[in-house]
Coordinates of C-alpha atoms in Angstrom, one line a residue:
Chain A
X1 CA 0.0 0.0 0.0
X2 CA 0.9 3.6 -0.5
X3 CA 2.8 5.5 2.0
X4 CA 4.0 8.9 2.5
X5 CA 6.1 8.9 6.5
X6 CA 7.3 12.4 7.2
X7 CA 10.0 13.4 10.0
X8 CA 8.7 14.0 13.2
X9 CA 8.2 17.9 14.6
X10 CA 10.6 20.4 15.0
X11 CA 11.1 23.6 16.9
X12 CA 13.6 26.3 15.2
X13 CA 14.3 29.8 16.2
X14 CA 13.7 32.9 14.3
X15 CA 16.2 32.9 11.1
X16 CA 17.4 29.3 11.3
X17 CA 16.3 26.6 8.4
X18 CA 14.3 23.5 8.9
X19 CA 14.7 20.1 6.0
X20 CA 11.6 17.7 6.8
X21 CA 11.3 14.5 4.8
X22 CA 9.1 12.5 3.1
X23 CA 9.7 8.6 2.3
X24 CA 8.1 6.9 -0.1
X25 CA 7.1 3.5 0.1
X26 CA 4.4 1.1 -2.2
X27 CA 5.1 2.5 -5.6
X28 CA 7.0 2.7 -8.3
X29 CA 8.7 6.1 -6.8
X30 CA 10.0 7.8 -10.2
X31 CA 6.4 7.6 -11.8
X32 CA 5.2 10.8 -8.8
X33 CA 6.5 13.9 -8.1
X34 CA 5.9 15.2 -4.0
X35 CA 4.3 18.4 -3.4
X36 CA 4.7 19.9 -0.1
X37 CA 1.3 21.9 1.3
X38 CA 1.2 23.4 4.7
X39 CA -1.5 25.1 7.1
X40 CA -0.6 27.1 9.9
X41 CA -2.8 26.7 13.6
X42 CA -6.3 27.2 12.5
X43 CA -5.7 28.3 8.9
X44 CA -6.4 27.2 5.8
X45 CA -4.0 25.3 3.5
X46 CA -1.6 27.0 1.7
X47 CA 0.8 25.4 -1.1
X48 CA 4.3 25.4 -1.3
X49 CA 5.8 23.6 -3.9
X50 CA 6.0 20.6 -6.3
X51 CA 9.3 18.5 -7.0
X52 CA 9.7 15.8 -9.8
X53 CA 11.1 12.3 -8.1
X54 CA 11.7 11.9 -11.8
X55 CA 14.3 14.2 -12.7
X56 CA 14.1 16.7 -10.0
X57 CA 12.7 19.3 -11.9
X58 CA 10.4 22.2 -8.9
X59 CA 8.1 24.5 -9.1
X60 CA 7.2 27.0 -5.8
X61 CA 4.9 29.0 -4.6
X62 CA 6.3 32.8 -5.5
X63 CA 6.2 33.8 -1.8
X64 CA 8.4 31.7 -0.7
X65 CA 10.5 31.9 -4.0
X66 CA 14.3 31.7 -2.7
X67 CA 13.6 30.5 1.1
X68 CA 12.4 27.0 0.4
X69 CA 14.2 24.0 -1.3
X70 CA 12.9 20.7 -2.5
X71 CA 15.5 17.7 -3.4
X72 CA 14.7 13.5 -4.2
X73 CA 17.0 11.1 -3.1
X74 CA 15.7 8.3 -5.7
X75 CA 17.8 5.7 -3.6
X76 CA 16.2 5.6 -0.6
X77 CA 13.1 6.8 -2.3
X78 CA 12.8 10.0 0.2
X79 CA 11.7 13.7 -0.6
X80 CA 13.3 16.8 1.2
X81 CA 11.7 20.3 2.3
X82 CA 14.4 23.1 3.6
X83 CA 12.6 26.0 4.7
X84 CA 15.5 28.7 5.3
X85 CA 14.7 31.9 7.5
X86 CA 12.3 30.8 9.6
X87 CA 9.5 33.4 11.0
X88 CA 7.1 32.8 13.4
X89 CA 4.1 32.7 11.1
X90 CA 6.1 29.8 9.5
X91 CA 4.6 27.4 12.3
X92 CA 2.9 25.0 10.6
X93 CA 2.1 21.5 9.9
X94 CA 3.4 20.5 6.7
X95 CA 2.3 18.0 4.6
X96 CA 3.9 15.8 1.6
X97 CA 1.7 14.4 -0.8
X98 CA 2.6 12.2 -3.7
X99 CA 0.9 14.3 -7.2
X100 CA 1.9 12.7 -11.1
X101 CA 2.0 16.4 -11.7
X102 CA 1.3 20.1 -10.2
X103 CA -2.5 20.3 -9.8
X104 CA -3.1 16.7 -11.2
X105 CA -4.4 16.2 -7.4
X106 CA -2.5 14.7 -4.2
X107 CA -4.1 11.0 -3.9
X108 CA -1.9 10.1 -0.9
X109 CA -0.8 12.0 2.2
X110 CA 2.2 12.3 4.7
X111 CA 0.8 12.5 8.4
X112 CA 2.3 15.6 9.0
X113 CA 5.2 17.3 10.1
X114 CA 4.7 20.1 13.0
X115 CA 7.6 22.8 12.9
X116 CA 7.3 25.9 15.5
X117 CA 9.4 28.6 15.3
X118 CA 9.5 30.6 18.4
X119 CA 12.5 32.7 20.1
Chain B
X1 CA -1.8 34.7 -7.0
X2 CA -4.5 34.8 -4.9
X3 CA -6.4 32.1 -2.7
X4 CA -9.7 31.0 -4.9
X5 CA -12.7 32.3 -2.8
X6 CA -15.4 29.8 -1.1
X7 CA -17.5 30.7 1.0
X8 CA -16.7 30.3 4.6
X9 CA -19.6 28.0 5.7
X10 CA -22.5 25.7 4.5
X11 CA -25.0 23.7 6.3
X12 CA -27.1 21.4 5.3
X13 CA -29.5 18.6 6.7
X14 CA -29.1 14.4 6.5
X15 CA -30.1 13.0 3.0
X16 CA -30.4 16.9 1.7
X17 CA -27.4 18.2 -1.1
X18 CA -25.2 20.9 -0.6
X19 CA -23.1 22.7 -3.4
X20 CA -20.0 24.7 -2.5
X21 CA -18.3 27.0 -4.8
X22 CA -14.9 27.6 -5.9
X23 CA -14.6 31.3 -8.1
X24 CA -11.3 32.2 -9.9
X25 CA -10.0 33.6 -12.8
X26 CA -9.4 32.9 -16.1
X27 CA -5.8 32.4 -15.3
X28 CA -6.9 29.3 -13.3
X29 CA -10.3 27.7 -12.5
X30 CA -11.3 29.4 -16.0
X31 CA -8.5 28.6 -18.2
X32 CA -7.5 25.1 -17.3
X33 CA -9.3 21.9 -16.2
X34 CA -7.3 20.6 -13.4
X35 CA -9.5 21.7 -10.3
X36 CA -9.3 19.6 -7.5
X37 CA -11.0 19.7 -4.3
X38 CA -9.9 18.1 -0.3
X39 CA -11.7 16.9 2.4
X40 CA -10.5 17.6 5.9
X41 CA -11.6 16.6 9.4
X42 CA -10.0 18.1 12.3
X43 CA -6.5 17.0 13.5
X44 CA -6.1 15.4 9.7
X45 CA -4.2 15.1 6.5
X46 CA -6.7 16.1 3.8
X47 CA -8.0 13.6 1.7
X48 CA -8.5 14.1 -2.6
X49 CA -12.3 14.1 -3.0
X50 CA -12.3 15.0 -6.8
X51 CA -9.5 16.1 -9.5
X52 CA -9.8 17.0 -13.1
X53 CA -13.0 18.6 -12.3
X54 CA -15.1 15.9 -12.1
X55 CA -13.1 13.1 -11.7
X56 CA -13.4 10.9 -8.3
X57 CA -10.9 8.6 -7.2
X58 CA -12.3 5.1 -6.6
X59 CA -12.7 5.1 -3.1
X60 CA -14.5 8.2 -2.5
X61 CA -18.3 7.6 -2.6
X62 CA -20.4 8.9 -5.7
X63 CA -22.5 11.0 -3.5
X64 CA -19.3 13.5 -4.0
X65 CA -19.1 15.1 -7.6
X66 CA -17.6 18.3 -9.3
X67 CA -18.5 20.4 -12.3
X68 CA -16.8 23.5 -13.8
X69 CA -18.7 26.9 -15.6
X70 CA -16.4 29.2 -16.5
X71 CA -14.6 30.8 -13.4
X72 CA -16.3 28.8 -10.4
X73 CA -16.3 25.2 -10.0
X74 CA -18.6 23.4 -7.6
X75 CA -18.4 20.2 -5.1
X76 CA -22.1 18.6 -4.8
X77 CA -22.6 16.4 -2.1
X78 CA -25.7 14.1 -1.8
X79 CA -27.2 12.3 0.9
X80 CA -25.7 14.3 3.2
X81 CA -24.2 12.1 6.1
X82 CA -22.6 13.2 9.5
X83 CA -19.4 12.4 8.7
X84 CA -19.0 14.5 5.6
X85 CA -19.0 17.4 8.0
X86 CA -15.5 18.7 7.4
X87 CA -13.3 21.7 5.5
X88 CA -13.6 21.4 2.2
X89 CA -10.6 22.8 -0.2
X90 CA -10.7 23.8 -3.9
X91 CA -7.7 24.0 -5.6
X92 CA -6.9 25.0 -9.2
X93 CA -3.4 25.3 -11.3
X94 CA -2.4 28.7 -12.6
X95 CA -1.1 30.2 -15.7
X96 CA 2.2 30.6 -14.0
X97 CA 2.7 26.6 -13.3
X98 CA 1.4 26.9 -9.8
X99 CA -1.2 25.4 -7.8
X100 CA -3.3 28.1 -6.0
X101 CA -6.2 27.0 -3.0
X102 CA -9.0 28.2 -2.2
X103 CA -9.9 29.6 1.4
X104 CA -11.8 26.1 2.8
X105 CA -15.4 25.7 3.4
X106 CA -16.5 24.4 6.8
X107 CA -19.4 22.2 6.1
X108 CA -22.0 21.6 9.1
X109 CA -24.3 18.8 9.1
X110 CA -27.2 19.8 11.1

């Protein structure tokens, strides 16, 4: 069966970088790229980014255009989210999700990652 | 790019139907057919109700289905249950490559 196991939570403080990941695990990897979504405490969801576990290829949201990084490790079948900069209103749970391409829909869900950011 | 806007609640009784909507632009909901729309209880990852429009995955029930005109597309619910009471997201790619969502729905079941 499909599944998507993200990190476990993390508490930064103001202007340091987080990197959650994502394994993959009951497909055929390479054929899905990851797209990362996140929603802060009682918000709504907001997306971030999409990555191709194919060839690596991303596409980002514009506001966080040169903050966030996505990268594929194919070996061990694992997607990466570095989130540099950190402010508070970049608390959050963020998700993974497994999409063939952007907006093609997310079939399959991570469980979550919390990160806080708080001096 | 803005958030698509839905309005912030609906309610609706057992067994009645409920419609939410989704309004955009032409530079997304009205220029392309790759709307989507999530499901969400409390304390959960969301969960891919419809994509393409009107497409439904196989194992969410046919009392969900979508439809586009022009700039808005819309999630109808039938049968209205208890447990369908939930956020409900619209999503839609953009002109720029991008996926943009809409503002949720909360759906009440009365």
């Amino acid at each position: 069966q499909v599944q998507l196991v993200q990190s476990g939570a993390e508490v930064k403080k103001p202007g340091a970088s987080v990197k959650v990941s994502c394994k993959a695990s009951g497909y055929t990897f390479t054929t899905y790229g990851i797209s990362w979504v996140r929603q802060a405490p009682g918000q709504g969801l907001e997306w971030m980014g999409w990555i191709s576990s194919y060839n690596g290829n991303t596409k980002f949201a514009q506001s966080l255009q040169g903050r966030v990084t996505m990268t594929t490790d194919t070996s061990t079948s694992t997607t990466y989210m570095e989130l540099r900069s950190l402010r508070s209103d970049d608390t959050a749970v963020y998700y993974c999700g497994r999409e063939e391409a952007v907006a093609r829909g997310i079939d399959y869900w991570g469980q979550g990652t919390l990160v806080t950011v708080s001096s | 790019q803005s958030a698509l806007t839905q309005p912030a609640s609906v309610s609706g009784s057992p067994g009645q139907s409920i419609t939410i909507s989704c309004t955009g632009t032409s530079s997304d909901v009205g220029g392309y057919n790759y709307v989507s729309w999530y499901q969400q209880h409390p304390g959960k990852a969301p969960k891919l109700m419809i994509y393409d429009v009107s497409n439904r995955p196989s194992r969410v029930s046919n009392r969900f289905s979508g439809s586009k005109s022009g700039n808005t597309a819309s999630l109808t619910i039938s049968g209205l249950q208890a447990e369908d009471e939930a956020d409900y997201y619209c999503t839609s790619y953009t002109s720029a490559n991008t996926l943009v969502f809409g503002g949720g729905t909360k759906l009440t079941v009365l």
